[in-house]
Amino acid sequence: MTKAEIIDGKAFAAKLRADVAEGVRVFKVQYGMVPGLAVVLVGTDPASEIYVRNKGKMTREAGMNSFEHKLPEDTSEGDLLGLVDKLNRDDRVHGILVQLPLPRHISEQKVIEAIDPAKDVDGFHVVNAGLLATGGEGIVPCTPLGCLMMLKHRVGDLSGMKALVIGRSNIVGKPMAQLLLRESCTVTVAHSRTRDLAAECRQADILVAAVGVPELVRGDWIKPGAVVIDVGMNRIPGDDGKTRLAGDVNFAEAAEVASAITPVPGGVGPMTIACLLANTLTAARRQMASG
Ligand code: NAP
């Protein structure tokens, strides 16, 4: 029997999406218009196609406009930048998301930097990264934002807690560390060069794993009573010959030691799309307020 509370990301995300839908209803009354999210997909990567489809469906369910742009794999960088520029100037579009990864002939960095920071609902633009790092009010990347919401809901005040983030990517690890620092945690960021990862884990009251290595974190690495957030989404062979989703944490072992843990699937994943919707509404409100 597991001891840890299972943090139900699916239920949490459903509540957040309902809150966003209510916010959208009020926005429509207040401004006489509908918040809009534009999602751009280049190519036919099957995983990306599923993400884009889900994002569009949930955007509409929240009462917002979804503008979907599907471009062929051989779209030039110039043409994609042209579309981003058009969306930047379109008043019906309050949020722009370019689905990553992009084909190799297109610079992701160039495309991200071309998005108006006010419409950058992924929070990847250097202006938003800078605002997060310096305590300003920008747009926070969706996955770490969802992790923080679940942590605060479970723990309350995080101040003074020891937090370990495994992973230092620009989209998860680094912004997660910034958010925890903002909550006055004592933050350590581990990565592939960290010398004794198990020892680092054993110190952590809060452990966020964003690595991409299935079940890397073992039960005996976890401090008793810690709260564990597993961002990992790894496809591995299942017992039935099909593939299954696994996190970066060995769930069965960790659930014996932690006080609370997010499952995979059903933990961080559903929160990411819900936070995208929340970011789009936030961006729309700010754009209306600033004229
Ligand atoms: P990423 O860009 O590949 O970064 C992985 C990080 O993990 C890097 O900083 C890397 O260190 C570190 N790392 C790799 N192997 C390690 C090891 N053995 N020990 C310690 N650190 C190690 O990945 P990402 O985009 O941040 O994503 C991480 C995971 O989260 C993936 O499984 C991804 O699918 C998942 N994810 C889920 C969601 C969601 O919505 N649930 C969203 C985004 C990502 P170096 O920097 O030294 O290379």
Tab-separated table of N, CA, C and O and ligand atoms in Angstrom, residues 143 166-169 171-173 190-194 197 209-213 216 230-234 248 268-269 272, ligand 1:
chain	number	residue	atom	x	y	z
A	143	THR	N	4.647	24.493	-17.943
A	143	THR	CA	4.911	23.277	-17.156
A	143	THR	C	5.379	23.616	-15.743
A	143	THR	O	4.790	23.132	-14.759
A	166	ILE	N	15.873	18.631	-10.720
A	166	ILE	CA	16.798	17.863	-11.566
A	166	ILE	C	16.464	18.211	-13.014
A	166	ILE	O	15.348	17.963	-13.472
A	167	GLY	N	17.432	18.807	-13.697
A	167	GLY	CA	17.218	19.277	-15.073
A	167	GLY	C	17.384	20.781	-15.131
A	167	GLY	O	16.939	21.491	-14.223
A	168	ARG	N	18.042	21.247	-16.167
A	168	ARG	CA	18.296	22.698	-16.293
A	168	ARG	C	17.915	23.217	-17.675
A	168	ARG	O	18.575	24.082	-18.238
A	169	SER	N	16.859	22.634	-18.257
A	169	SER	CA	16.426	23.129	-19.570
A	169	SER	C	15.778	24.503	-19.410
A	169	SER	O	15.311	24.869	-18.330
A	171	ILE	N	13.021	25.353	-20.714
A	171	ILE	CA	11.553	25.289	-20.673
A	171	ILE	C	11.019	24.719	-19.368
A	171	ILE	O	9.901	24.989	-18.990
A	172	VAL	N	11.815	23.918	-18.668
A	172	VAL	CA	11.320	23.368	-17.402
A	172	VAL	C	12.274	23.671	-16.232
A	172	VAL	O	11.926	24.406	-15.306
A	173	GLY	N	13.461	23.092	-16.260
A	173	GLY	CA	14.346	23.148	-15.090
A	173	GLY	C	14.658	24.555	-14.611
A	173	GLY	O	14.433	24.887	-13.434
A	190	ALA	N	20.204	20.319	-10.205
A	190	ALA	CA	21.091	19.218	-10.589
A	190	ALA	C	20.967	18.973	-12.086
A	190	ALA	O	19.970	19.344	-12.705
A	191	HIS	N	21.981	18.349	-12.664
A	191	HIS	CA	21.991	18.070	-14.102
A	191	HIS	C	22.894	16.878	-14.369
A	191	HIS	O	23.321	16.203	-13.410
A	192	SER	N	23.219	16.659	-15.637
A	192	SER	CA	23.939	15.420	-15.969
A	192	SER	C	25.356	15.383	-15.381
A	192	SER	O	25.951	14.323	-15.302
A	193	ARG	N	25.884	16.530	-14.990
A	193	ARG	CA	27.243	16.545	-14.426
A	193	ARG	C	27.249	16.535	-12.895
A	193	ARG	O	28.301	16.598	-12.278
A	194	THR	N	26.076	16.508	-12.297
A	194	THR	CA	25.998	16.500	-10.826
A	194	THR	C	26.674	15.236	-10.299
A	194	THR	O	26.450	14.144	-10.821
A	197	LEU	N	23.964	12.482	-7.293
A	197	LEU	CA	22.570	12.914	-7.411
A	197	LEU	C	21.719	12.346	-6.269
A	197	LEU	O	20.858	13.044	-5.720
A	209	ALA	N	11.580	16.488	-10.668
A	209	ALA	CA	12.408	15.758	-11.625
A	209	ALA	C	11.970	16.090	-13.042
A	209	ALA	O	10.833	15.805	-13.420
A	210	ALA	N	12.851	16.728	-13.817
A	210	ALA	CA	12.570	17.074	-15.221
A	210	ALA	C	13.787	16.681	-16.037
A	210	ALA	O	14.585	17.520	-16.447
A	211	VAL	N	13.935	15.384	-16.248
A	211	VAL	CA	15.181	14.832	-16.774
A	211	VAL	C	14.993	14.183	-18.151
A	211	VAL	O	15.776	14.418	-19.071
A	212	GLY	N	13.992	13.308	-18.261
A	212	GLY	CA	13.837	12.543	-19.493
A	212	GLY	C	14.536	11.193	-19.423
A	212	GLY	O	14.814	10.583	-20.452
A	213	VAL	N	14.827	10.718	-18.204
A	213	VAL	CA	15.399	9.371	-18.018
A	213	VAL	C	14.399	8.565	-17.174
A	213	VAL	O	14.172	8.884	-16.009
A	216	LEU	N	14.578	7.254	-13.123
A	216	LEU	CA	15.948	7.520	-12.636
A	216	LEU	C	15.988	7.638	-11.111
A	216	LEU	O	16.884	7.110	-10.448
A	230	ASP	N	6.907	14.908	-10.550
A	230	ASP	CA	7.571	14.169	-11.630
A	230	ASP	C	7.130	14.738	-12.976
A	230	ASP	O	5.991	14.526	-13.409
A	231	VAL	N	8.028	15.457	-13.623
A	231	VAL	CA	7.701	16.089	-14.910
A	231	VAL	C	7.923	15.120	-16.077
A	231	VAL	O	7.343	15.273	-17.142
A	232	GLY	N	8.740	14.124	-15.865
A	232	GLY	CA	9.159	13.230	-16.953
A	232	GLY	C	8.008	12.572	-17.688
A	232	GLY	O	6.993	12.195	-17.090
A	233	MET	N	8.148	12.476	-19.002
A	233	MET	CA	7.165	11.746	-19.831
A	233	MET	C	7.977	10.895	-20.789
A	233	MET	O	8.420	11.384	-21.830
A	234	ASN	N	8.195	9.662	-20.408
A	234	ASN	CA	9.046	8.782	-21.199
A	234	ASN	C	8.248	7.571	-21.655
A	234	ASN	O	7.528	6.980	-20.853
A	248	ASP	N	10.168	10.257	-14.518
A	248	ASP	CA	11.594	10.235	-14.178
A	248	ASP	C	11.828	9.658	-12.787
A	248	ASP	O	12.967	9.541	-12.336
A	268	VAL	N	1.637	16.118	-13.870
A	268	VAL	CA	2.053	17.408	-14.435
A	268	VAL	C	1.441	17.633	-15.828
A	268	VAL	O	1.061	18.758	-16.155
A	269	GLY	N	1.350	16.558	-16.633
A	269	GLY	CA	0.898	16.698	-18.028
A	269	GLY	C	-0.378	17.503	-18.195
A	269	GLY	O	-0.395	18.508	-18.916
A	272	THR	N	-0.152	21.286	-17.747
A	272	THR	CA	0.565	22.118	-18.718
A	272	THR	C	-0.425	22.811	-19.663
A	272	THR	O	-0.343	24.022	-19.882
B	1	NAP	P1	15.883	18.348	-21.701
B	1	NAP	O1	15.900	19.656	-22.389
B	1	NAP	O2	16.402	17.145	-22.417
B	1	NAP	O3	16.681	18.505	-20.330
B	1	NAP	C1	16.969	17.408	-19.521
B	1	NAP	C2	17.813	17.840	-18.354
B	1	NAP	O4	18.081	16.687	-17.557
B	1	NAP	C3	19.160	18.436	-18.743
B	1	NAP	O5	19.424	19.571	-17.962
B	1	NAP	C4	20.151	17.306	-18.441
B	1	NAP	O6	21.414	17.765	-17.989
B	1	NAP	C5	19.473	16.603	-17.298
B	1	NAP	N1	19.879	15.205	-17.221
B	1	NAP	C6	19.912	14.281	-18.222
B	1	NAP	N2	20.330	13.091	-17.751
B	1	NAP	C7	20.567	13.255	-16.425
B	1	NAP	C8	21.013	12.405	-15.392
B	1	NAP	N3	21.310	11.116	-15.637
B	1	NAP	N4	21.156	12.916	-14.153
B	1	NAP	C9	20.843	14.195	-13.893
B	1	NAP	N5	20.405	15.073	-14.839
B	1	NAP	C10	20.280	14.602	-16.081
B	1	NAP	O7	14.412	17.955	-21.230
B	1	NAP	P2	13.156	18.867	-20.799
B	1	NAP	O8	12.566	19.469	-22.026
B	1	NAP	O9	13.496	19.742	-19.667
B	1	NAP	O10	12.164	17.713	-20.316
B	1	NAP	C11	12.476	16.848	-19.236
B	1	NAP	C12	11.419	15.764	-19.126
B	1	NAP	O11	10.167	16.376	-18.874
B	1	NAP	C13	11.213	14.936	-20.396
B	1	NAP	O12	10.848	13.612	-20.019
B	1	NAP	C14	10.034	15.600	-21.066
B	1	NAP	O13	9.296	14.714	-21.893
B	1	NAP	C15	9.233	16.008	-19.875
B	1	NAP	N6	8.344	17.140	-20.098
B	1	NAP	C16	7.049	16.990	-19.693
B	1	NAP	C17	6.167	18.051	-19.831
B	1	NAP	C18	4.777	17.871	-19.357
B	1	NAP	O14	3.906	18.634	-19.724
B	1	NAP	N7	4.507	16.883	-18.505
B	1	NAP	C19	6.581	19.249	-20.418
B	1	NAP	C20	7.915	19.385	-20.798
B	1	NAP	C21	8.795	18.319	-20.613
B	1	NAP	P3	22.435	18.604	-18.937
B	1	NAP	O15	21.882	19.994	-18.986
B	1	NAP	O16	23.722	18.518	-18.198
B	1	NAP	O17	22.434	17.913	-20.271
